[in-house]
């Protein structure tokens, strides 16, 4: 039995993110870099690249299985992928709760119950728009993948220093937010819909 068979999936993911399985972590970075290069620097459409990769994979597996049959060897066994009804129900229930919460928050934002949340959402959407105009989706996905693989390991190594710096930044941000809150937000009406109803 291999080392990864006895581990739960979360332990394996943790090992990969913390570079305890450095060959898998490095492999993810290499695959992400190659995929990003193919999607960004060759002018091939995303659907074409996906189709070609799947075609090559199916051909390799087909040839490997037939070569094993010609040599009277056992063909390679692929893992059986079965989605259980329990898994589907659990995922659906989780998504239902999250979507309902998101719709409730969106409802509160759009009818103007709290101007602070409205302002934060507008600023976040504006920042996403600016970032989206600078980077393509695949570049953002590539940067996100690199950050997901490198930041946990770096934080594990330099966590105390990062916490000190983040604490200083948070204190400064809180101080500036309090000033804006006292001078701007407190002058705005809290609940526009109640004022209209009365």
GROMACS .gro file of C-alpha atoms in nm, residues 63 93 143 166 170:
model
    5
   63UNK     CA    1  -0.267   0.225  -2.749
   93UNK     CA    2  -2.781   2.109  -0.016
  143UNK     CA    3  -0.156   3.375  -1.086
  166UNK     CA    4  -0.039   4.236   0.859
  170UNK     CA    5  -0.466   4.633   0.958
   0.00000   0.00000   0.00000
